Short mmCIF file of N, CA and C in Angstrom, two decimals:
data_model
loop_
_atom_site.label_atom_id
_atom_site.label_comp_id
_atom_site.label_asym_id
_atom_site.label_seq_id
_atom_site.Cartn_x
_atom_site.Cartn_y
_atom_site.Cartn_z
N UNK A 1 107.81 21.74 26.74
CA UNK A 1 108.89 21.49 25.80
C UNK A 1 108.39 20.70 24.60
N UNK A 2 107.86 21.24 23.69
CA UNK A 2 107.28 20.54 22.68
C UNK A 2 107.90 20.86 21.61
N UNK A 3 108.15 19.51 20.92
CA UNK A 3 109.12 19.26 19.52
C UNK A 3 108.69 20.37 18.44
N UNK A 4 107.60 20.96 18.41
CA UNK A 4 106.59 21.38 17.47
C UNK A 4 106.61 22.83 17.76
N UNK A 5 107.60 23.60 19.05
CA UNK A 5 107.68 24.93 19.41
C UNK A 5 108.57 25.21 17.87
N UNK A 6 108.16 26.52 17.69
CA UNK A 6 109.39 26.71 16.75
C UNK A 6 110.34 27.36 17.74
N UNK A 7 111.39 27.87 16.73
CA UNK A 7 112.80 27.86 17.19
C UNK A 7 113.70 29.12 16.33
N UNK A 8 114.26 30.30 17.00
CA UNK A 8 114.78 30.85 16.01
C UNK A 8 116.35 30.39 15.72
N UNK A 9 116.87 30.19 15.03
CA UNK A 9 118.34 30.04 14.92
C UNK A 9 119.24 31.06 14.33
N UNK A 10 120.47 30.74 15.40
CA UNK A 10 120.90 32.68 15.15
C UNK A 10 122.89 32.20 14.46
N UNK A 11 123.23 33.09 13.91
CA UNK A 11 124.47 33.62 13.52
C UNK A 11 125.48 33.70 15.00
N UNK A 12 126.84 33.82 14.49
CA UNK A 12 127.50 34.38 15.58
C UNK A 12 127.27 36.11 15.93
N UNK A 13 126.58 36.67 15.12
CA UNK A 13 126.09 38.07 15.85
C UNK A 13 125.00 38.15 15.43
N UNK A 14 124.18 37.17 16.84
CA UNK A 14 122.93 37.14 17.37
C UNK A 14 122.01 37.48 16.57
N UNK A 15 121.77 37.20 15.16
CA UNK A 15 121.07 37.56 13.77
C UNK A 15 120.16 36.13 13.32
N UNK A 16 118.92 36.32 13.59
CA UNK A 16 118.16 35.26 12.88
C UNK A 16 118.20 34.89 11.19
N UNK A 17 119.00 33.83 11.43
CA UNK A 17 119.12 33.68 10.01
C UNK A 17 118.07 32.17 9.58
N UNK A 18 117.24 31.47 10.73
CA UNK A 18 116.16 30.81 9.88
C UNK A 18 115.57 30.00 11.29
N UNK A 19 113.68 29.63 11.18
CA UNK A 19 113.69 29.50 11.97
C UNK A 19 113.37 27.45 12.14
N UNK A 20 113.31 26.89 13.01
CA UNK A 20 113.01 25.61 12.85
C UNK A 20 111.94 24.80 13.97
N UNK A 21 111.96 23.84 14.14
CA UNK A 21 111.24 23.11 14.95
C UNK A 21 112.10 22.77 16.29
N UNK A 22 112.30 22.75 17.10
CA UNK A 22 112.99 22.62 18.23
C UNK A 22 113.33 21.24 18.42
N UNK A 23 112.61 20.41 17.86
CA UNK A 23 112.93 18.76 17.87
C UNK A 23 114.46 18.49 16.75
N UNK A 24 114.20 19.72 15.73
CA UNK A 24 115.64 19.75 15.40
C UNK A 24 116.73 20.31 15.26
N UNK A 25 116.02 21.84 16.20
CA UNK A 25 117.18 22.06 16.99
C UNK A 25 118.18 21.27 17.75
N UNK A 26 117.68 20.74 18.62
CA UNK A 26 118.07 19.72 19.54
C UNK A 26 118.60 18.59 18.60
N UNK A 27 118.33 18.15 17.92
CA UNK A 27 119.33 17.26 17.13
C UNK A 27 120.57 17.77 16.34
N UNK A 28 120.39 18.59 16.11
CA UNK A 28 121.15 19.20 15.05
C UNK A 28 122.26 20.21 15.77
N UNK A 29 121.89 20.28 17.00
CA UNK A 29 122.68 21.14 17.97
C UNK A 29 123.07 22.95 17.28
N UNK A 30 121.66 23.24 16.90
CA UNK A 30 121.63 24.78 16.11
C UNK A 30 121.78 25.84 17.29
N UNK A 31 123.00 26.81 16.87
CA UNK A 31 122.82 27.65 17.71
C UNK A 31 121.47 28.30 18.00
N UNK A 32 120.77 28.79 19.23
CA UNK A 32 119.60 29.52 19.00
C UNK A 32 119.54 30.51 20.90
N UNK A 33 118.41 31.02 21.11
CA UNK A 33 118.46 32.43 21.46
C UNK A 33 117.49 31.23 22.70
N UNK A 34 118.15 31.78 24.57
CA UNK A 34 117.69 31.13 25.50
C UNK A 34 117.85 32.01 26.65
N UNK A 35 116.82 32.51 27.55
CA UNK A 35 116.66 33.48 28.58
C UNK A 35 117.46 32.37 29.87
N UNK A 36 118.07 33.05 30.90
CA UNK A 36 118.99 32.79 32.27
C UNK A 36 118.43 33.74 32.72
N UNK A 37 117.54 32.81 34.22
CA UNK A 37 117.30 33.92 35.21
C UNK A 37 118.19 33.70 36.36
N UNK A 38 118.84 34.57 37.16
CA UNK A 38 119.59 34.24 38.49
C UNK A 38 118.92 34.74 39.56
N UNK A 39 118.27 34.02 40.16
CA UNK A 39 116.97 34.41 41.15
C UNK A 39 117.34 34.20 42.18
N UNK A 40 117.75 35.63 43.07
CA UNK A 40 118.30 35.60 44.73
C UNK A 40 117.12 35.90 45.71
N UNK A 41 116.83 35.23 46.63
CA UNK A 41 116.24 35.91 48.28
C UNK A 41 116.86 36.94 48.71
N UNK A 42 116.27 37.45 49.94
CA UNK A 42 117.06 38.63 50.36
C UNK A 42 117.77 38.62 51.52
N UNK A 43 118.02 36.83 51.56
CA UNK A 43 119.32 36.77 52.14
C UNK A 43 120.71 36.61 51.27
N UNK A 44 120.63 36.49 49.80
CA UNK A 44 121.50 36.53 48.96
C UNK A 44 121.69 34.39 48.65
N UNK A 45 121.02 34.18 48.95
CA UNK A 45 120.67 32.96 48.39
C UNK A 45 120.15 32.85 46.61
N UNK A 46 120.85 31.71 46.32
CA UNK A 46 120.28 31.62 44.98
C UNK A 46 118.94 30.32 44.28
N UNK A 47 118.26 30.40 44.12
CA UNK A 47 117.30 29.08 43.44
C UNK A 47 118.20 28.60 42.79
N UNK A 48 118.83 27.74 43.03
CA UNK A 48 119.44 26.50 42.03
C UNK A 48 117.79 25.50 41.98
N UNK A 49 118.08 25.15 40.56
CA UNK A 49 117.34 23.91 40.30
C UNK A 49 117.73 22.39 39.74
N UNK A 50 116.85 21.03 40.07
CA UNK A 50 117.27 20.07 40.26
C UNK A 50 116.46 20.13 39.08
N UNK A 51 117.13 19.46 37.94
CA UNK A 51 116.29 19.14 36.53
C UNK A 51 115.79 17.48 36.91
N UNK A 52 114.39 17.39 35.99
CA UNK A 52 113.98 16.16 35.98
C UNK A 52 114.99 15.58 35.07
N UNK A 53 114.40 13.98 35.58
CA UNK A 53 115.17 13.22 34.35
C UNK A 53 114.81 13.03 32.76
N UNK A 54 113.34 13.67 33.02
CA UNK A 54 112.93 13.43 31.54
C UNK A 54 113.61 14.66 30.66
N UNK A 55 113.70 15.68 31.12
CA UNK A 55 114.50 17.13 29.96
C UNK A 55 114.72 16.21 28.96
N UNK A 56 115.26 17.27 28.18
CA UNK A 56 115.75 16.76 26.58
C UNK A 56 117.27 17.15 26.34
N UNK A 57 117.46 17.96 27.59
CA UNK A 57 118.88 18.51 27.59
C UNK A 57 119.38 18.69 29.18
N UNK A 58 120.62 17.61 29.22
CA UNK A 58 120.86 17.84 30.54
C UNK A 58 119.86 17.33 31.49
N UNK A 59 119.33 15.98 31.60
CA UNK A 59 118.50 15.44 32.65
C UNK A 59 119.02 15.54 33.72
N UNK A 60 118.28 15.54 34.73
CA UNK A 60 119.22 15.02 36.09
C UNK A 60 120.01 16.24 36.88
N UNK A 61 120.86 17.06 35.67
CA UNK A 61 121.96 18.37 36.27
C UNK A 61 121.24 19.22 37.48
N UNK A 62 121.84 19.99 37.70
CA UNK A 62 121.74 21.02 38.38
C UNK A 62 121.87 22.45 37.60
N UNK A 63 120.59 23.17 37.85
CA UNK A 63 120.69 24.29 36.71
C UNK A 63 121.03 25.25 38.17
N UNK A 64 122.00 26.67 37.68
CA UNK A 64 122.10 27.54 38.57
C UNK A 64 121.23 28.78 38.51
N UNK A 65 120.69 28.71 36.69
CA UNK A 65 119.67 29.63 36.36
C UNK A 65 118.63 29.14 36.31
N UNK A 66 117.18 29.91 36.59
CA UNK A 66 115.78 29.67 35.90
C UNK A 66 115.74 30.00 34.56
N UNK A 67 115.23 29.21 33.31
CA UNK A 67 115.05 29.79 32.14
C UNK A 67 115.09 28.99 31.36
N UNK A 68 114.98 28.59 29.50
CA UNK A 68 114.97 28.01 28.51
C UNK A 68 114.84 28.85 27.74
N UNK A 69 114.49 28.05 26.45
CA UNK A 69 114.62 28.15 24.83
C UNK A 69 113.32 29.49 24.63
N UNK A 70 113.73 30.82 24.26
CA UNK A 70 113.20 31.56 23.73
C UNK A 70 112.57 30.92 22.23
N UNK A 71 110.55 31.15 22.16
CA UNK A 71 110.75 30.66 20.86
C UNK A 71 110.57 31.74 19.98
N UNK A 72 110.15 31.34 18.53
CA UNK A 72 110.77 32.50 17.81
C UNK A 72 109.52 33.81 17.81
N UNK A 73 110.24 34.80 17.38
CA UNK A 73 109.42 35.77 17.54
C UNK A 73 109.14 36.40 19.14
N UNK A 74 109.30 35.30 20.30
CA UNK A 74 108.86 35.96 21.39
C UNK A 74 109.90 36.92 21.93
N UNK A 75 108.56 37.96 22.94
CA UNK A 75 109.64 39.25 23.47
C UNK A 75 110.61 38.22 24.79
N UNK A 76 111.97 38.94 24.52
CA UNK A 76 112.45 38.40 25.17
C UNK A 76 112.53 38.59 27.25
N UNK A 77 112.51 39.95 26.90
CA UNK A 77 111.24 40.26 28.28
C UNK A 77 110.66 39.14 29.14
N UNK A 78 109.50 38.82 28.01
CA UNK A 78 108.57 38.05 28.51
C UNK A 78 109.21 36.61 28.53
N UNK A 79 109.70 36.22 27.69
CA UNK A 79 110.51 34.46 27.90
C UNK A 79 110.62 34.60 28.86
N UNK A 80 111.61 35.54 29.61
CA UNK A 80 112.10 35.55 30.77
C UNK A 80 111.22 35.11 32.24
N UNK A 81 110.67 36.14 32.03
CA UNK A 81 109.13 35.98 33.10
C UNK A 81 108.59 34.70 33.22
N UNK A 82 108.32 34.48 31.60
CA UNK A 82 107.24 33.27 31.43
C UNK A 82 107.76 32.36 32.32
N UNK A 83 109.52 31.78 31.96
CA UNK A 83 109.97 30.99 32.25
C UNK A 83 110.11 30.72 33.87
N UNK A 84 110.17 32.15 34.62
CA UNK A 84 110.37 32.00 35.89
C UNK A 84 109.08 31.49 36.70
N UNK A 85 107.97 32.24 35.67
CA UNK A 85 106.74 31.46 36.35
C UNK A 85 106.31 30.31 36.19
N UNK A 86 106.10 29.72 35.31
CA UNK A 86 106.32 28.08 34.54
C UNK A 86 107.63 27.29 35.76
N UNK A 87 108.31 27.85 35.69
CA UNK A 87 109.29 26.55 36.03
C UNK A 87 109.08 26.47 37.63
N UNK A 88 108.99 27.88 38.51
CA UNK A 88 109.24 27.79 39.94
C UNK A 88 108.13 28.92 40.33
N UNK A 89 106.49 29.38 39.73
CA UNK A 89 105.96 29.75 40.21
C UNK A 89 105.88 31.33 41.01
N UNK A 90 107.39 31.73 40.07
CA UNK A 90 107.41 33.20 40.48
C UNK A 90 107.38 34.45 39.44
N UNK A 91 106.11 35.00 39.90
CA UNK A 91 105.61 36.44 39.34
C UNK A 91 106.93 37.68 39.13
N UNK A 92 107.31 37.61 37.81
CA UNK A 92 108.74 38.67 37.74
C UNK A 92 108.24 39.79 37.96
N UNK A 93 107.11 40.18 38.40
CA UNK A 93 106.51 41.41 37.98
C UNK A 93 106.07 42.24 39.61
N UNK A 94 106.38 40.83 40.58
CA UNK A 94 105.93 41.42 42.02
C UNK A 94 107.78 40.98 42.55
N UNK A 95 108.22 41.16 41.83
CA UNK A 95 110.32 40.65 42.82
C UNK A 95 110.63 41.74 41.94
N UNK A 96 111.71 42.69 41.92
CA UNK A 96 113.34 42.96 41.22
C UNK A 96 113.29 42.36 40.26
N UNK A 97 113.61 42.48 39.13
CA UNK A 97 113.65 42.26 37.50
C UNK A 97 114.41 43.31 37.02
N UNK A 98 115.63 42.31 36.52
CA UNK A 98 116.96 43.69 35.93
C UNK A 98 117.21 42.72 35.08
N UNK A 99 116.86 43.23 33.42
CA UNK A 99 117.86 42.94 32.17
C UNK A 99 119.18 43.46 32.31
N UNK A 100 119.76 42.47 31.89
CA UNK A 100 120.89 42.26 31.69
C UNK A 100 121.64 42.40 30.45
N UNK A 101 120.75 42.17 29.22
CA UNK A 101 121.24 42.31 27.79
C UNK A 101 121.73 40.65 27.34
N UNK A 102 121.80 40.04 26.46
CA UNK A 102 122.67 38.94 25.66
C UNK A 102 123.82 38.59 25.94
N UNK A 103 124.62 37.34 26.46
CA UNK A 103 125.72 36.66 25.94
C UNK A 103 125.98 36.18 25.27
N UNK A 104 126.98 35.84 24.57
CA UNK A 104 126.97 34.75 23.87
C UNK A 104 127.99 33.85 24.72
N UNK A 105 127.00 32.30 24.78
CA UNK A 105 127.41 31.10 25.84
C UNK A 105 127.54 29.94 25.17
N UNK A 106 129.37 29.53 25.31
CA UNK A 106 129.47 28.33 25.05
C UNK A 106 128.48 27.09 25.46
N UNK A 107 128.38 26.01 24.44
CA UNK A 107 127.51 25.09 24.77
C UNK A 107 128.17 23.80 24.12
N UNK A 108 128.80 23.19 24.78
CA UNK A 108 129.07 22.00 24.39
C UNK A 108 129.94 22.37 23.09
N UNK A 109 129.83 21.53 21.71
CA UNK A 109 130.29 21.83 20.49
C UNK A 109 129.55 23.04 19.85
N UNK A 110 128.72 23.58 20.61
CA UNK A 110 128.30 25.00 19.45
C UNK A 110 128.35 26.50 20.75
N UNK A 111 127.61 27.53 20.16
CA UNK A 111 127.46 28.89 21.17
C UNK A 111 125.64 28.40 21.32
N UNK A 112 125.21 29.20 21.92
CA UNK A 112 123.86 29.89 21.85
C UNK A 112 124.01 31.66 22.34
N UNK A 113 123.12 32.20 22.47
CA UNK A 113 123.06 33.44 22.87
C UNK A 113 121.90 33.51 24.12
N UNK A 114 122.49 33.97 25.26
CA UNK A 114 121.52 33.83 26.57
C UNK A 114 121.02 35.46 26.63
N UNK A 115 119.54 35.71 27.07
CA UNK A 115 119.06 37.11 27.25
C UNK A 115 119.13 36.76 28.40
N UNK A 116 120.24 37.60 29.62
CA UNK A 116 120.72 37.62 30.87
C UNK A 116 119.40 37.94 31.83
N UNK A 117 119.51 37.65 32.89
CA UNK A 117 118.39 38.64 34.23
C UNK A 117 118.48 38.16 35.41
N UNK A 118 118.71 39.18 36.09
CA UNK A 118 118.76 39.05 37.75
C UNK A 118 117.73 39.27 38.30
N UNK A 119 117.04 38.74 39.55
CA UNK A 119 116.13 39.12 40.28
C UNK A 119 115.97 38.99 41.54
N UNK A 120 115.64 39.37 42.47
CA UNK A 120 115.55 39.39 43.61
C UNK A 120 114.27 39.69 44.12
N UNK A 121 114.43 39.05 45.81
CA UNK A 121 112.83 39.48 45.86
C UNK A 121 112.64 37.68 47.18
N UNK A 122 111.48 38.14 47.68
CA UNK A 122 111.21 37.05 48.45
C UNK A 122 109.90 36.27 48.01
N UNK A 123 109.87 34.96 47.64
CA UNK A 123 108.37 34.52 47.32
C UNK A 123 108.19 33.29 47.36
N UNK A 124 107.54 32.82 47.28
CA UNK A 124 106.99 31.50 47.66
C UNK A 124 106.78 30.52 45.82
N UNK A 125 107.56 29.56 46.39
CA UNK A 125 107.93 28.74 44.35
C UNK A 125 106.49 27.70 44.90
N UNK A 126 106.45 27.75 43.00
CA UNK A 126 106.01 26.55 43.55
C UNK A 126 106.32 26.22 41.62
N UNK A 127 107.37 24.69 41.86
CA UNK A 127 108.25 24.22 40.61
C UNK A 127 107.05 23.70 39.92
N UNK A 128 107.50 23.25 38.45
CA UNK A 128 106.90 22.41 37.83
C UNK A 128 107.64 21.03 37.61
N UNK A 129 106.62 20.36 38.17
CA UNK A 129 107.04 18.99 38.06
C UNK A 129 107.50 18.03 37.38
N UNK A 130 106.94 18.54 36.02
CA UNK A 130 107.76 18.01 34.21
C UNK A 130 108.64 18.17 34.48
N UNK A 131 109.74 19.41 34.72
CA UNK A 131 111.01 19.94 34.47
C UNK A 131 111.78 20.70 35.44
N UNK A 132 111.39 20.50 36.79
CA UNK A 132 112.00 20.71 37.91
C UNK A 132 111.60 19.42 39.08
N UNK A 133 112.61 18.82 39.56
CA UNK A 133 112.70 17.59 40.87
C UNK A 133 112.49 18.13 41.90
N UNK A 134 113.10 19.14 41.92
CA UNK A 134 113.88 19.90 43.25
C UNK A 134 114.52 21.51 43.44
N UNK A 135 114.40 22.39 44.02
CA UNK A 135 115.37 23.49 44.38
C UNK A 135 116.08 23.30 45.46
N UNK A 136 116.57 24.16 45.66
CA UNK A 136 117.88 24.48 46.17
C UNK A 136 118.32 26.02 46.46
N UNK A 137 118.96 26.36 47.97
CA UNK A 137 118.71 27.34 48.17
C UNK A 137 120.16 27.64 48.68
N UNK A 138 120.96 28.36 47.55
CA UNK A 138 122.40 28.20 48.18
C UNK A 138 123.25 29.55 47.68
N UNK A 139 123.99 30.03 48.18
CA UNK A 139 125.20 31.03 48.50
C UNK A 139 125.94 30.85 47.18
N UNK A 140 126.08 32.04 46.60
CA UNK A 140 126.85 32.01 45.69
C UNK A 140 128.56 31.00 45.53
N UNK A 141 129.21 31.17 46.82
CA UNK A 141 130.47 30.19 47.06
C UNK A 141 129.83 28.98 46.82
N UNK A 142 128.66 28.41 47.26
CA UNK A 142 128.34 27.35 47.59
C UNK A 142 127.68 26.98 46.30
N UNK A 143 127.12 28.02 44.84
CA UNK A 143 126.71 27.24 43.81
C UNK A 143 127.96 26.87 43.14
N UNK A 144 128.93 27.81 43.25
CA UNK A 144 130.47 27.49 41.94
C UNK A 144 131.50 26.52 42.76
N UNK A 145 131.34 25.86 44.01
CA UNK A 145 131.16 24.77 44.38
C UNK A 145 130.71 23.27 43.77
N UNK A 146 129.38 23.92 43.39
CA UNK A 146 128.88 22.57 42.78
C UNK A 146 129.08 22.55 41.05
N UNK A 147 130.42 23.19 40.42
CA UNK A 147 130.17 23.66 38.95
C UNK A 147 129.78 22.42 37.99
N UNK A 148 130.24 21.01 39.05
CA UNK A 148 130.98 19.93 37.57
C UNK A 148 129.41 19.42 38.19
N UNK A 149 128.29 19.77 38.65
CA UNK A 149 126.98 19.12 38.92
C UNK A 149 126.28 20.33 38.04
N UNK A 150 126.22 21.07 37.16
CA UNK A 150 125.92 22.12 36.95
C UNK A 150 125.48 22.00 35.44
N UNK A 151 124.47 22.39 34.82
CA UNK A 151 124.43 22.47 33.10
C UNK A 151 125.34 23.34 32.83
N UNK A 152 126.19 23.40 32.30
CA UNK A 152 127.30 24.29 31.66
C UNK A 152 127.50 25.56 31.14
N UNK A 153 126.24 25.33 30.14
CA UNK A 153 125.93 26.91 29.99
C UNK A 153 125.09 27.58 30.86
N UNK A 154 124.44 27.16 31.79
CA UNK A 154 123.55 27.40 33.06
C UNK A 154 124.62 28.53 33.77
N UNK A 155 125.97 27.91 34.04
CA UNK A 155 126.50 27.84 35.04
C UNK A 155 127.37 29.18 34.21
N UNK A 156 127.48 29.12 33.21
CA UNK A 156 128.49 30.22 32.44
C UNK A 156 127.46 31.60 32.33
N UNK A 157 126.10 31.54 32.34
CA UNK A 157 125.34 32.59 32.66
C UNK A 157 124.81 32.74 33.67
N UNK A 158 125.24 32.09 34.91
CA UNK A 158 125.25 32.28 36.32
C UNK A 158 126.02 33.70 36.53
N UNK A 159 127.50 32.70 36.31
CA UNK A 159 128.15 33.94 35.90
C UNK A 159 128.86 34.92 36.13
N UNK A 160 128.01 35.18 34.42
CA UNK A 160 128.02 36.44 33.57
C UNK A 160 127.01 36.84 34.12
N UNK A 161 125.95 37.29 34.37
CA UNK A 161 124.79 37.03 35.50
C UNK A 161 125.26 38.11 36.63
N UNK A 162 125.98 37.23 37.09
CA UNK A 162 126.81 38.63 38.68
C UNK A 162 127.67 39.01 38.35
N UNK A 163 128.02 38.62 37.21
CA UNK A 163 129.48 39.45 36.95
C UNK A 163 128.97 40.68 36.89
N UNK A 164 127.61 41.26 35.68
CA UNK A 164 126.80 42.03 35.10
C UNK A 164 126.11 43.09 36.84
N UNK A 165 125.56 42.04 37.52
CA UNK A 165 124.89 42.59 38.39
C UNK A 165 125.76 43.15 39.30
N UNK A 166 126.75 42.73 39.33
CA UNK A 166 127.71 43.43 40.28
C UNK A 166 128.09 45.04 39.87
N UNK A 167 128.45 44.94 38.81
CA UNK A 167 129.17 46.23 37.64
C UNK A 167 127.97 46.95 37.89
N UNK A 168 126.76 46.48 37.86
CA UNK A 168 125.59 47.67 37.93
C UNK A 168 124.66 47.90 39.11
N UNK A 169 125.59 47.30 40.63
CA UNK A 169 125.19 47.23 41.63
C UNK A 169 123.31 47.12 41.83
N UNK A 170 123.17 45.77 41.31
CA UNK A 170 122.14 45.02 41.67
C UNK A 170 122.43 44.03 42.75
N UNK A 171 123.49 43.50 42.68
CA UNK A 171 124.30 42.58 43.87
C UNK A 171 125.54 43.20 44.19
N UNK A 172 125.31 42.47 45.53
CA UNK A 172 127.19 42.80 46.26
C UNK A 172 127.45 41.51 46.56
#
């Protein structure tokens, strides 16, 4: 998470209109473009993650997705991946990997736009310690349970997430 990533910043229809430094993104609270992975076992368990305290957004929460800040220019594809391997050590490329397409997800006082993805698959994490404490291995009832422990927009592309995967029978 470095201040010095750039950053694309988008319109309300998902249109790069300029790009910045992520140190002021984050201050400035700019809408911008962020991959949600919803990563099930094949017992229908989900990776929830325990954020460190150091993040820059949301220390401490409970994320229900794997994923972050797409930076600019990158395929969004690959954010996706990157992010799942970076954060919890899993290869999108040996599990289930289903795009999902874009939301647009409330965030506090602004939107961002999330590039959605489901995956499934059995594998062995292994987190990163900067920006993951802890996982968590829990039942869909049992994550929207925990909503008010939850990053917000995490939890709103949770989801949209199964809402998506359901409609296109990736999940039941």
């Amino acid at each position: 998470m470095a201040d010095n990533e750039l950053v694309d910043i988008v319109d309300e229809n998902n249109e790069v209109i300029k790009t910045v430094f992520r140190k002021e993104m984050r201050q400035k609270h700019l809408p911008h473009r962020a991959c949600y992975i919803a990563y099930c076992d094949r017992q229908n368990r989900f990776l929830i993650e325990i954020r460190t305290l150091s993040k820059d957004y949301a220390p401490g929460l409970l994320d229900a997705c794997i994923g972050g800040v797409i930076e600019s220019g990158e395929d969004f594809l690959e954010a996706a991946r990157r992010e799942l391997l970076e954060e919890v050590g899993i290869d999108g490329n040996k599990i289930d990997f289903y795009d999902l397409g874009f939301a647009k997800i409330p965030s506090g006082d602004m939107f961002l736009y999330g590039y959605l993805c489901f995956a499934k698959g059995d594998a062995v994490t292994v987190r990163q310690e900067s920006e993951v404490s802890g996982i968590l291995y829990l039942k869909e009832d049992e994550v929207l349970k925990l909503a008010d422990c939850c990053v917000s927009d995490s939890l709103f592309a949770f989801k949209k997430i199964l809402e998506k995967a359901k409609e296109q029978g990736y999940y039941k």
